[in-house]
PDB file of C-alpha atoms in Angstrom:
ATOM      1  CA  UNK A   1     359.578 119.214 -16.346  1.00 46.00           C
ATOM      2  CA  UNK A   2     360.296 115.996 -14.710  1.00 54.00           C
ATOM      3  CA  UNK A   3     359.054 115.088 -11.252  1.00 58.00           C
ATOM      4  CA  UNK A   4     362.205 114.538  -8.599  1.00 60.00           C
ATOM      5  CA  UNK A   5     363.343 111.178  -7.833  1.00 78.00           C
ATOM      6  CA  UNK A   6     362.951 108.971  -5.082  1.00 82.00           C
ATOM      7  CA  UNK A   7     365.935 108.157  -4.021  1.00 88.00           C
ATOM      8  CA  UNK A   8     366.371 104.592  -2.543  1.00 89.00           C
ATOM      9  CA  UNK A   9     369.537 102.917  -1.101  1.00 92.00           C
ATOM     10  CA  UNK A  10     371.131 100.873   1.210  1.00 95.00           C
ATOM     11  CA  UNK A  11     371.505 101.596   4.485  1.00 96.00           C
ATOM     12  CA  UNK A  12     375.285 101.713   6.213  1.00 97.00           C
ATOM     13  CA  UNK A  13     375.599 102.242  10.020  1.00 97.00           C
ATOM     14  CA  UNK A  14     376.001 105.832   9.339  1.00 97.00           C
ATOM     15  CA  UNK A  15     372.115 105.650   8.476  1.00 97.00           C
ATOM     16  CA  UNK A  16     371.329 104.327  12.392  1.00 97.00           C
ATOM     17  CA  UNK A  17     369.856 107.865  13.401  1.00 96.00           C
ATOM     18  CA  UNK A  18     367.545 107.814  10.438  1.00 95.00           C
ATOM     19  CA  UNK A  19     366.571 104.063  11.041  1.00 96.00           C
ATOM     20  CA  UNK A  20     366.039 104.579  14.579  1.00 96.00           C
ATOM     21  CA  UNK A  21     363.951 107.792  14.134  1.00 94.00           C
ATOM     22  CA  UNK A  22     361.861 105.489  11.553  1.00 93.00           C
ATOM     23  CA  UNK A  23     361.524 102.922  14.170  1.00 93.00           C
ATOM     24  CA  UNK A  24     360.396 105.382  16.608  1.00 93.00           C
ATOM     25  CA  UNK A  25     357.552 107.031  14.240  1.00 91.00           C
ATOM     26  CA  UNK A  26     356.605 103.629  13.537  1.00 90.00           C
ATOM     27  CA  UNK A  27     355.627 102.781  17.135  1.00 92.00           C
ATOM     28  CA  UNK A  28     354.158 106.161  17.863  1.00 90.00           C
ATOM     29  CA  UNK A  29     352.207 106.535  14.987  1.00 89.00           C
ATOM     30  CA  UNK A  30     350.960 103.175  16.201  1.00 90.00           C
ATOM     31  CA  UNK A  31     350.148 104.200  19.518  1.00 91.00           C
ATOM     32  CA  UNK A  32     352.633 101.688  20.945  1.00 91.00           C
ATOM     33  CA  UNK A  33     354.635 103.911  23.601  1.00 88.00           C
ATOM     34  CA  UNK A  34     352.670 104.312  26.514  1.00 87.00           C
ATOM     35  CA  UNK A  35     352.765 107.503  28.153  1.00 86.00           C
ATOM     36  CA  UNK A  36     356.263 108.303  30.426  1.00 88.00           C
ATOM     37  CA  UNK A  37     358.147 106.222  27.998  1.00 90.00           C
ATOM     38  CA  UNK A  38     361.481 106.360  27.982  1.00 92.00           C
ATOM     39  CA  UNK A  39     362.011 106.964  24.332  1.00 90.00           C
ATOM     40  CA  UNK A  40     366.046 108.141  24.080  1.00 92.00           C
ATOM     41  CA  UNK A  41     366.953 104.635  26.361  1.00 94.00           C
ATOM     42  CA  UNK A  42     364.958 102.982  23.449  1.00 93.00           C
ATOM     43  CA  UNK A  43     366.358 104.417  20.760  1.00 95.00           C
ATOM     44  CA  UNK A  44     370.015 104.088  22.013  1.00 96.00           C
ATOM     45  CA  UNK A  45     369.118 100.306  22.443  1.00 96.00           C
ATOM     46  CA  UNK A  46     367.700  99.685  19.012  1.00 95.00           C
ATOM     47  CA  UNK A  47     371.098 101.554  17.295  1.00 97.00           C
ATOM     48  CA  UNK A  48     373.129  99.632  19.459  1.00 97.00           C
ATOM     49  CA  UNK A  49     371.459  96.598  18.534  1.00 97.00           C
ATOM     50  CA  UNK A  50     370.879  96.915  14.885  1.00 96.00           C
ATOM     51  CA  UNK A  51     374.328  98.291  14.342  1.00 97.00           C
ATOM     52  CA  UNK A  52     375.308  95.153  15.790  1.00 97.00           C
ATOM     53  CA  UNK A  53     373.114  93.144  13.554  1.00 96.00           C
ATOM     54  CA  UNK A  54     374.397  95.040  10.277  1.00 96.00           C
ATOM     55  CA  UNK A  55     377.585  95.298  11.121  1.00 97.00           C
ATOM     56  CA  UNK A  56     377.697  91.185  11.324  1.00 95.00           C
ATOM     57  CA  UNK A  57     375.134  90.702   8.507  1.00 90.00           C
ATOM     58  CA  UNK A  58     372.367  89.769  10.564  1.00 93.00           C
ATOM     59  CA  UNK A  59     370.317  92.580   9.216  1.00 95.00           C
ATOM     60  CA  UNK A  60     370.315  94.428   5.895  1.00 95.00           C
ATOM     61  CA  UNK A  61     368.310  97.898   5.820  1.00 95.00           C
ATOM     62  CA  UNK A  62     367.298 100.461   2.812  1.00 94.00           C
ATOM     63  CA  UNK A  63     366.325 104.091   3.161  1.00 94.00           C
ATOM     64  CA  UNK A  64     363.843 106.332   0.750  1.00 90.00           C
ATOM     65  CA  UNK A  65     364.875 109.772   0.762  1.00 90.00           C
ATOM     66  CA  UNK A  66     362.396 112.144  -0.896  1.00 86.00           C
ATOM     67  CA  UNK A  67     363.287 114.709  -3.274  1.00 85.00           C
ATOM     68  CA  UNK A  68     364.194 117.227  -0.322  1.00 86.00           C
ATOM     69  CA  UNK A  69     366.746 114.946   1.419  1.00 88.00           C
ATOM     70  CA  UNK A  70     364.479 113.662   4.118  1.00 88.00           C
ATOM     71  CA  UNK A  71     364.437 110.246   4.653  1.00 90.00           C
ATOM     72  CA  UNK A  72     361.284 109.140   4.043  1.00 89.00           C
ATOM     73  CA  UNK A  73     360.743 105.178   4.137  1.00 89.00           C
ATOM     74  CA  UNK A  74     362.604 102.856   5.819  1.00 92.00           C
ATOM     75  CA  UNK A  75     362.985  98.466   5.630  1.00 92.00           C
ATOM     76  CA  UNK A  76     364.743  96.122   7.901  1.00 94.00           C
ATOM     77  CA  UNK A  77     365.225  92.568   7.155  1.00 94.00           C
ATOM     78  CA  UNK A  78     366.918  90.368   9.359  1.00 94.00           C
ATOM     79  CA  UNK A  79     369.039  87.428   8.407  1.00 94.00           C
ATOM     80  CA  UNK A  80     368.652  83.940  10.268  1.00 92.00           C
ATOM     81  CA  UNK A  81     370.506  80.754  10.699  1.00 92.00           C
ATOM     82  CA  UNK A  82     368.086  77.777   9.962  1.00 93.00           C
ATOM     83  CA  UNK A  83     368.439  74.069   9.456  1.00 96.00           C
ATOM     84  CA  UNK A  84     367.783  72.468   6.362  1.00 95.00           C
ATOM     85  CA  UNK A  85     364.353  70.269   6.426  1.00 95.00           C
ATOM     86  CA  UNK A  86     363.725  67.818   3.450  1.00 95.00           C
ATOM     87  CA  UNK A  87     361.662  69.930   2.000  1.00 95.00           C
ATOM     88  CA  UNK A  88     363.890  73.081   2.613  1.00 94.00           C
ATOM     89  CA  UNK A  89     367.572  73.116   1.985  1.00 95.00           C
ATOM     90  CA  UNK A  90     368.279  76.588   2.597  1.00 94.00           C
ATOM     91  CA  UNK A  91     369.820  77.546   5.500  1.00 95.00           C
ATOM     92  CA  UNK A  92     369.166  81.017   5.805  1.00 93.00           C
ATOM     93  CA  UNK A  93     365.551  82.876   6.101  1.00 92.00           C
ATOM     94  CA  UNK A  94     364.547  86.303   6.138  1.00 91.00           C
ATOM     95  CA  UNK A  95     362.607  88.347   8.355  1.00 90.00           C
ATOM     96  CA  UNK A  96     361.034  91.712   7.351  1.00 90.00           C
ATOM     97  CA  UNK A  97     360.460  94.332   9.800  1.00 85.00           C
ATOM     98  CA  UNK A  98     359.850  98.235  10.741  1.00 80.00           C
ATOM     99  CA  UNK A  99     359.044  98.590   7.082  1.00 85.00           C
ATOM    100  CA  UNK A 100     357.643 102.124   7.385  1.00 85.00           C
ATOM    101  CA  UNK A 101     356.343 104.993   5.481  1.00 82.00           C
ATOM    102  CA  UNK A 102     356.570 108.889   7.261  1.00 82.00           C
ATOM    103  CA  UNK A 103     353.254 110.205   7.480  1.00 67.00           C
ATOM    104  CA  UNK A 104     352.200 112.200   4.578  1.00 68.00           C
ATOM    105  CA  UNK A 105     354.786 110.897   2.607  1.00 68.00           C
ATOM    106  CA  UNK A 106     353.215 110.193  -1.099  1.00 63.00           C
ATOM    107  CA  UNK A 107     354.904 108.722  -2.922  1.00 56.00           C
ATOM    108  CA  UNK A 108     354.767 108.631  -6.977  1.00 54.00           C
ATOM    109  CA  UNK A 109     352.539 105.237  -8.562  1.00 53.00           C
ATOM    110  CA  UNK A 110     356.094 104.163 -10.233  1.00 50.00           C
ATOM    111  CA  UNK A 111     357.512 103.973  -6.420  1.00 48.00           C
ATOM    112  CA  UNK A 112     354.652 102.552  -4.850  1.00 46.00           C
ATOM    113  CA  UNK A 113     356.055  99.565  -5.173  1.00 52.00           C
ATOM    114  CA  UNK A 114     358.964  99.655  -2.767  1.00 50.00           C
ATOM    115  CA  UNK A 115     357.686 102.111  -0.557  1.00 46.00           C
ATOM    116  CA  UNK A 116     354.362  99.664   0.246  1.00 44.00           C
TER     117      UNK A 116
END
């Protein structure tokens, strides 16, 4: 019997709660929220902010979900204005960020790819 699918799409503002919960594991899996925090005024600033952002295409964001429904992985990439240079003639650039794996999370060697 086959092995479940990954299941991997883009992110729509409905997905903020998910993406935000991501961003938060991120950080404390990091160690980065020092004790007291004030998580839930974080976390209502970052879906305010990167609703903003996707809802004017200034960021683009895909969810994993595993097999069970839980979202699982998570990838930001923000979208920015830039001059052309000689060299360069685009005018756009990307930034990747809060690409993040849940903890435990294993993914199978075919979806290592995206999930990395």
């Amino acid at each position: 019997m086959a092995e479940p699918e990954l299941v991997i799409r883009r992110a729509t503002l409905t997905d903020l709660e998910a993406l935000t919960a991501a961003r938060i594991a991120l950080f404390t899996e990091l160690g980065e929220l020092p004790e007291g925090f004030a998580t839930n005024t974080f976390a209502t600033a970052c879906s305010i902010q990167l609703g903003s952002m996707m809802s004017s295409a200034g960021a683009s964001a895909w969810l994993a979900f595993s097999p069970d429904g839980a979202a699982c992985a998570s990838a930001i990439l923000l979208d920015y204005p830039r001059l052309p240079s000689p060299r360069n003639p685009r005018t756009r650039e990307g930034y990747s960020m809060n690409v993040y794996r849940a903890h435990g999370f294993q993914p199978r060697n075919d979806e290592m790819e995206w999930v990395l």
